mmCIF file with all atom_site columns, C-alpha atoms in Angstrom:
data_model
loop_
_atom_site.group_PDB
_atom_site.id
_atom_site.type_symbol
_atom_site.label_atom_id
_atom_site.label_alt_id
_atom_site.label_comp_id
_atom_site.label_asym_id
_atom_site.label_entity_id
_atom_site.label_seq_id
_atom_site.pdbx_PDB_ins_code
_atom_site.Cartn_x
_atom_site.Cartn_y
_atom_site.Cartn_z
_atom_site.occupancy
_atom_site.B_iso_or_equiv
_atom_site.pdbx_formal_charge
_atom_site.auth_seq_id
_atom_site.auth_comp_id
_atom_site.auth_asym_id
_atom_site.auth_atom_id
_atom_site.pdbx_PDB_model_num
ATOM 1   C CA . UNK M 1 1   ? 0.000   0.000  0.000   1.00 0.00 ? 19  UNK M CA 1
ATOM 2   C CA . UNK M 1 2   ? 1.306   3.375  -0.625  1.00 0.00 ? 20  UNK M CA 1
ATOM 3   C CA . UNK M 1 3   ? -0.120  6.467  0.589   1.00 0.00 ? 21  UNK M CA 1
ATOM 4   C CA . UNK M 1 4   ? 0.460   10.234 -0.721  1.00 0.00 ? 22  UNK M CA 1
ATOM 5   C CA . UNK M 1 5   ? -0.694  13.431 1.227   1.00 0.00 ? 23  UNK M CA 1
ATOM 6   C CA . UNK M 1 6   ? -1.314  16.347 -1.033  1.00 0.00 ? 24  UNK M CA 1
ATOM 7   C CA . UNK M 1 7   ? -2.220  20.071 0.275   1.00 0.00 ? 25  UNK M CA 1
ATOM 8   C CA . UNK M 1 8   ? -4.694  21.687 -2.691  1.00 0.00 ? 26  UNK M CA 1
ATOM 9   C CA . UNK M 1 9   ? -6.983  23.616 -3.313  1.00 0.00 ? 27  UNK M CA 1
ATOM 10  C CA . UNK M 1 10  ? -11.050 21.890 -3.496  1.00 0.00 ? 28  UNK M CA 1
ATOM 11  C CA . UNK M 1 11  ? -11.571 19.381 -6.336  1.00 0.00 ? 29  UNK M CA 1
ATOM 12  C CA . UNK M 1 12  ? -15.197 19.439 -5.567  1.00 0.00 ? 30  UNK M CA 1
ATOM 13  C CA . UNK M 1 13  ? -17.209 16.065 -5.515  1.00 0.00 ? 31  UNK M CA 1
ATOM 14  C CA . UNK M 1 14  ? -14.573 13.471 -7.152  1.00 0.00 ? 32  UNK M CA 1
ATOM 15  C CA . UNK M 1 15  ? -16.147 11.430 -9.450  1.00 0.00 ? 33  UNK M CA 1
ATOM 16  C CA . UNK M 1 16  ? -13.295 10.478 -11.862 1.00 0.00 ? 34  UNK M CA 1
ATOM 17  C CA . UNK M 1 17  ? -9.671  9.713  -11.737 1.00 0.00 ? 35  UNK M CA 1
ATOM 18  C CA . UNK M 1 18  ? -6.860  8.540  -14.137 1.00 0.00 ? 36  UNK M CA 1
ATOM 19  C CA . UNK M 1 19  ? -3.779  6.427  -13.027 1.00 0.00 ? 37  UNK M CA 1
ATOM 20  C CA . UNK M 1 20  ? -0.799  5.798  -15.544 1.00 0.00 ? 38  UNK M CA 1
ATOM 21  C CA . UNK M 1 21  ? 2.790   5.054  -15.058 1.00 0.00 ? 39  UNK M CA 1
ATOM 22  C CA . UNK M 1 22  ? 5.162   5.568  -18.259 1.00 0.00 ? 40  UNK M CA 1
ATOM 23  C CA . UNK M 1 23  ? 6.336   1.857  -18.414 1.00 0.00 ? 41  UNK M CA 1
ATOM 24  C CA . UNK M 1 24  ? 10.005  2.853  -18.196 1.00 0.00 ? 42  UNK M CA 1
ATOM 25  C CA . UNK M 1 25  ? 12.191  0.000  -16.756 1.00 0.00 ? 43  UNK M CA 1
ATOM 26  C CA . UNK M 1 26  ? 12.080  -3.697 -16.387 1.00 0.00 ? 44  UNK M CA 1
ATOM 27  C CA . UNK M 1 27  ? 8.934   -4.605 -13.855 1.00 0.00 ? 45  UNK M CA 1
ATOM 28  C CA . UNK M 1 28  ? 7.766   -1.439 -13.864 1.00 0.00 ? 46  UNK M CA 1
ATOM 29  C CA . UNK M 1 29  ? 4.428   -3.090 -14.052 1.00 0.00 ? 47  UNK M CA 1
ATOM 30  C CA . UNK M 1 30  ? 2.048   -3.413 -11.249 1.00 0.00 ? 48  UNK M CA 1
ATOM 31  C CA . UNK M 1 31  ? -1.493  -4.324 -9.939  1.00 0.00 ? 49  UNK M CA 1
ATOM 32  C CA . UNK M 1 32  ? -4.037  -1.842 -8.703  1.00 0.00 ? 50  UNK M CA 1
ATOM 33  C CA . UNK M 1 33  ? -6.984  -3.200 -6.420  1.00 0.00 ? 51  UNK M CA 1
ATOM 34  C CA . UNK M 1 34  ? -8.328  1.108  -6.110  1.00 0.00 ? 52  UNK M CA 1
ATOM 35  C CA . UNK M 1 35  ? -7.455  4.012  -5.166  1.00 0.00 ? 53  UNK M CA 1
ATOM 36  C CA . UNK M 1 36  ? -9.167  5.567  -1.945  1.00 0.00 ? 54  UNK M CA 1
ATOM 37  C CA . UNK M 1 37  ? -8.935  9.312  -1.385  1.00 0.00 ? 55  UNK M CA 1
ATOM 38  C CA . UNK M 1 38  ? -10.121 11.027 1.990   1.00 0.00 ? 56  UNK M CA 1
ATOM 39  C CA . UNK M 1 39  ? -10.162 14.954 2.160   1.00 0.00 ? 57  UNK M CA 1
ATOM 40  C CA . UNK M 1 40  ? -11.338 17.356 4.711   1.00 0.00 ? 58  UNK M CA 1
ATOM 41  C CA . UNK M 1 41  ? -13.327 20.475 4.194   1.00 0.00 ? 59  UNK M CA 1
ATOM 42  C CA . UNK M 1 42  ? -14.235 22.362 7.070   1.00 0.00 ? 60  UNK M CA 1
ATOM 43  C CA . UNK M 1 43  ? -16.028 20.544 9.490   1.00 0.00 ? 61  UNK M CA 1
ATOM 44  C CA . UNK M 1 44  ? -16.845 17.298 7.178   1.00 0.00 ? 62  UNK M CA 1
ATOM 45  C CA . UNK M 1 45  ? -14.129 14.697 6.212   1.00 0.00 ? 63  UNK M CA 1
ATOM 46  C CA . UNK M 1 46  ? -15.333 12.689 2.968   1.00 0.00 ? 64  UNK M CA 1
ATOM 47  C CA . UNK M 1 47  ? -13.490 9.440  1.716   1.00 0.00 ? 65  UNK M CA 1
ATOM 48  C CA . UNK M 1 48  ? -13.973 8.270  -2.261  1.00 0.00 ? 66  UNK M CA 1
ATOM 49  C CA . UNK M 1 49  ? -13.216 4.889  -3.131  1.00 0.00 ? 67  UNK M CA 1
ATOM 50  C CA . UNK M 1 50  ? -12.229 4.030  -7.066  1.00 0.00 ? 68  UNK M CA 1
ATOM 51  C CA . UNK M 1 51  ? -11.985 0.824  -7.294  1.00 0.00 ? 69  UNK M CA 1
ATOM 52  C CA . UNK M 1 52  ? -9.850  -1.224 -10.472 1.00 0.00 ? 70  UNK M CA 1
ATOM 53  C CA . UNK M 1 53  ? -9.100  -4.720 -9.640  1.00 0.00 ? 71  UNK M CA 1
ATOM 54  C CA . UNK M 1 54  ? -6.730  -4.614 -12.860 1.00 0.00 ? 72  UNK M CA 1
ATOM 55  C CA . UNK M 1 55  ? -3.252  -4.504 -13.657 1.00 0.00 ? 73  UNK M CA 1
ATOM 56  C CA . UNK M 1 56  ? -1.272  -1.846 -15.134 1.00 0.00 ? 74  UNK M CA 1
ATOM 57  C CA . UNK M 1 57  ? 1.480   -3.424 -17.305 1.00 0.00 ? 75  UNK M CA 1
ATOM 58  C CA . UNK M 1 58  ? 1.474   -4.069 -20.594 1.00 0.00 ? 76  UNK M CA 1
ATOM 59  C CA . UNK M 1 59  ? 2.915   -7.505 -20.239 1.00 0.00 ? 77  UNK M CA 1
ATOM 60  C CA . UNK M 1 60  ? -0.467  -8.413 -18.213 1.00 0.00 ? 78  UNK M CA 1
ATOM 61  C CA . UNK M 1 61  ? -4.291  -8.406 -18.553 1.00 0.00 ? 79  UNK M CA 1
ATOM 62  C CA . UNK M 1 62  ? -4.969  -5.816 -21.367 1.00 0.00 ? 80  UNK M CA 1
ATOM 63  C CA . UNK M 1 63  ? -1.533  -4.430 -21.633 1.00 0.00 ? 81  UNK M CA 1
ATOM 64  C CA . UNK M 1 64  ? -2.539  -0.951 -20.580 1.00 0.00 ? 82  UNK M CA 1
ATOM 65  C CA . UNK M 1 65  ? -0.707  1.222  -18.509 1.00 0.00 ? 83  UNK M CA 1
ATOM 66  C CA . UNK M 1 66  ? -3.412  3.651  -18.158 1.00 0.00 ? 84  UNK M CA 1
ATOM 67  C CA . UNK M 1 67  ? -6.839  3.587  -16.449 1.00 0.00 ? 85  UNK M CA 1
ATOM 68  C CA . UNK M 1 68  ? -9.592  5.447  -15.775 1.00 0.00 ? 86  UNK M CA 1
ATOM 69  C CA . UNK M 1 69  ? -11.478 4.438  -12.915 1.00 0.00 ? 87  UNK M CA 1
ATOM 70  C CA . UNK M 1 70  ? -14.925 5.717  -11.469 1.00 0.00 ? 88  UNK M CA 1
ATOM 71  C CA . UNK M 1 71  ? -16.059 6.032  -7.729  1.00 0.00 ? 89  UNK M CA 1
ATOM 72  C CA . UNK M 1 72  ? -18.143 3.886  -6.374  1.00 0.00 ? 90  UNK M CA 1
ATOM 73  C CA . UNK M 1 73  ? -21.557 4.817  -6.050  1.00 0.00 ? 91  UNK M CA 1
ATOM 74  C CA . UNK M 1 74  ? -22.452 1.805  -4.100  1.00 0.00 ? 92  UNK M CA 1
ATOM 75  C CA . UNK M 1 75  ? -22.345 2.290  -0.413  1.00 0.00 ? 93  UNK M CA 1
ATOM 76  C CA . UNK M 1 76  ? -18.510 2.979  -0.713  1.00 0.00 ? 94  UNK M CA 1
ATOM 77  C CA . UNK M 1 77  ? -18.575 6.568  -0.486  1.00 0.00 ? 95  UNK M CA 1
ATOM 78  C CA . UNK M 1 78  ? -18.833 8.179  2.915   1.00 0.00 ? 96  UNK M CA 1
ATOM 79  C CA . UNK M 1 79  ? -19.725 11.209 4.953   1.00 0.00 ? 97  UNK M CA 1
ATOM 80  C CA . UNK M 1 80  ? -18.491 12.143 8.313   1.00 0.00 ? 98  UNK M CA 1
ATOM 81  C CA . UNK M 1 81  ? -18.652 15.413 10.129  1.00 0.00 ? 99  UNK M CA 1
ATOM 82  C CA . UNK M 1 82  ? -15.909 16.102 12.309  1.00 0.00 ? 100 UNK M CA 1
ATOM 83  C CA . UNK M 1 83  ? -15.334 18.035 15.687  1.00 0.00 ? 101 UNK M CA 1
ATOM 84  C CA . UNK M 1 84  ? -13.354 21.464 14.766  1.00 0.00 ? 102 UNK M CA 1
ATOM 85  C CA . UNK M 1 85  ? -12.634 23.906 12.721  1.00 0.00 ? 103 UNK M CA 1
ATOM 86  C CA . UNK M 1 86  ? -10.031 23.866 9.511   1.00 0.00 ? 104 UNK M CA 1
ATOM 87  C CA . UNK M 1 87  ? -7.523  27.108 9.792   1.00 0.00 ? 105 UNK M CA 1
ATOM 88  C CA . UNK M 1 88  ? -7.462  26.723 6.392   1.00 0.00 ? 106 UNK M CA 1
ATOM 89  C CA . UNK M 1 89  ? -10.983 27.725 4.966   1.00 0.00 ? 107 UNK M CA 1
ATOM 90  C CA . UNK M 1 90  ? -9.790  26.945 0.769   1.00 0.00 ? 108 UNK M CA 1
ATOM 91  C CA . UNK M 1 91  ? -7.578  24.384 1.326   1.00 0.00 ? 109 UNK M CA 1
ATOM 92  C CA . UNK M 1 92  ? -8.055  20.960 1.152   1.00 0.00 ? 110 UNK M CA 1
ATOM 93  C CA . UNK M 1 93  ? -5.898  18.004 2.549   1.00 0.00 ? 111 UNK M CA 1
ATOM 94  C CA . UNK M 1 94  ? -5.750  14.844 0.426   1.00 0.00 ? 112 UNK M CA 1
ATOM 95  C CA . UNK M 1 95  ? -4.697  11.687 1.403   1.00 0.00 ? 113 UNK M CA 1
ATOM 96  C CA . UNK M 1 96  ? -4.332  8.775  -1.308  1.00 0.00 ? 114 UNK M CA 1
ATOM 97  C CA . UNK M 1 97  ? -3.913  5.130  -0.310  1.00 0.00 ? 115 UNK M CA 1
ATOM 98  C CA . UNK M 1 98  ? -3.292  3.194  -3.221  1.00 0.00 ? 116 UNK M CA 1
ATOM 99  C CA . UNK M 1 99  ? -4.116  -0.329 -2.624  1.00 0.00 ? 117 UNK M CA 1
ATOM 100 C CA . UNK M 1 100 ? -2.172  -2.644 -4.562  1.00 0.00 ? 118 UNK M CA 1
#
């Protein structure tokens, strides 16, 4: 699992995202169950989970090293509110598990 934290500015409702890797290097292949990415705005904390279940090698499945994957409408997505305040009224803190 890897995880990334990013410090932006509001996406908005995610509803799309698109993974790729440039293929450069022996093994440079590898297998992406989703993506999850939790983000706090004010007082509510939101997760998204984008699900794949593929690889992204093209020396396995489809040979694509690109995806684009679509969150899960299914029960997946969730909605907490949180105790606080954010200093930061515009900015948004993303964290990015990819599960692989």
């Amino acid at each position: 699992m890897d995880i990334f934290y990013i410090k932006a500015v509001s996406l908005g409702n995610l509803e799309k995202v698109l993974i790729s890797h440039d293929g450069a290097g022996p093994g440079s292949g590898w297998f992406l169950d989703k993506i999850v990415i939790k983000h706090k705005e004010g007082e509510e904390a939101h997760e998204v989970v984008f699900p794949c279940d593929r690889w992204l090698d093209e020396y396995q499945d489809d040979g694509k090293t690109e995806r684009e994957l679509t969150a899960n409408k299914h029960g997946s997505s969730v909605k907490t509110f949180l105790k606080g305040k954010s200093c930061f009224s515009t900015t948004v803190f993303y964290t990015i598990v990819f599960a692989v």
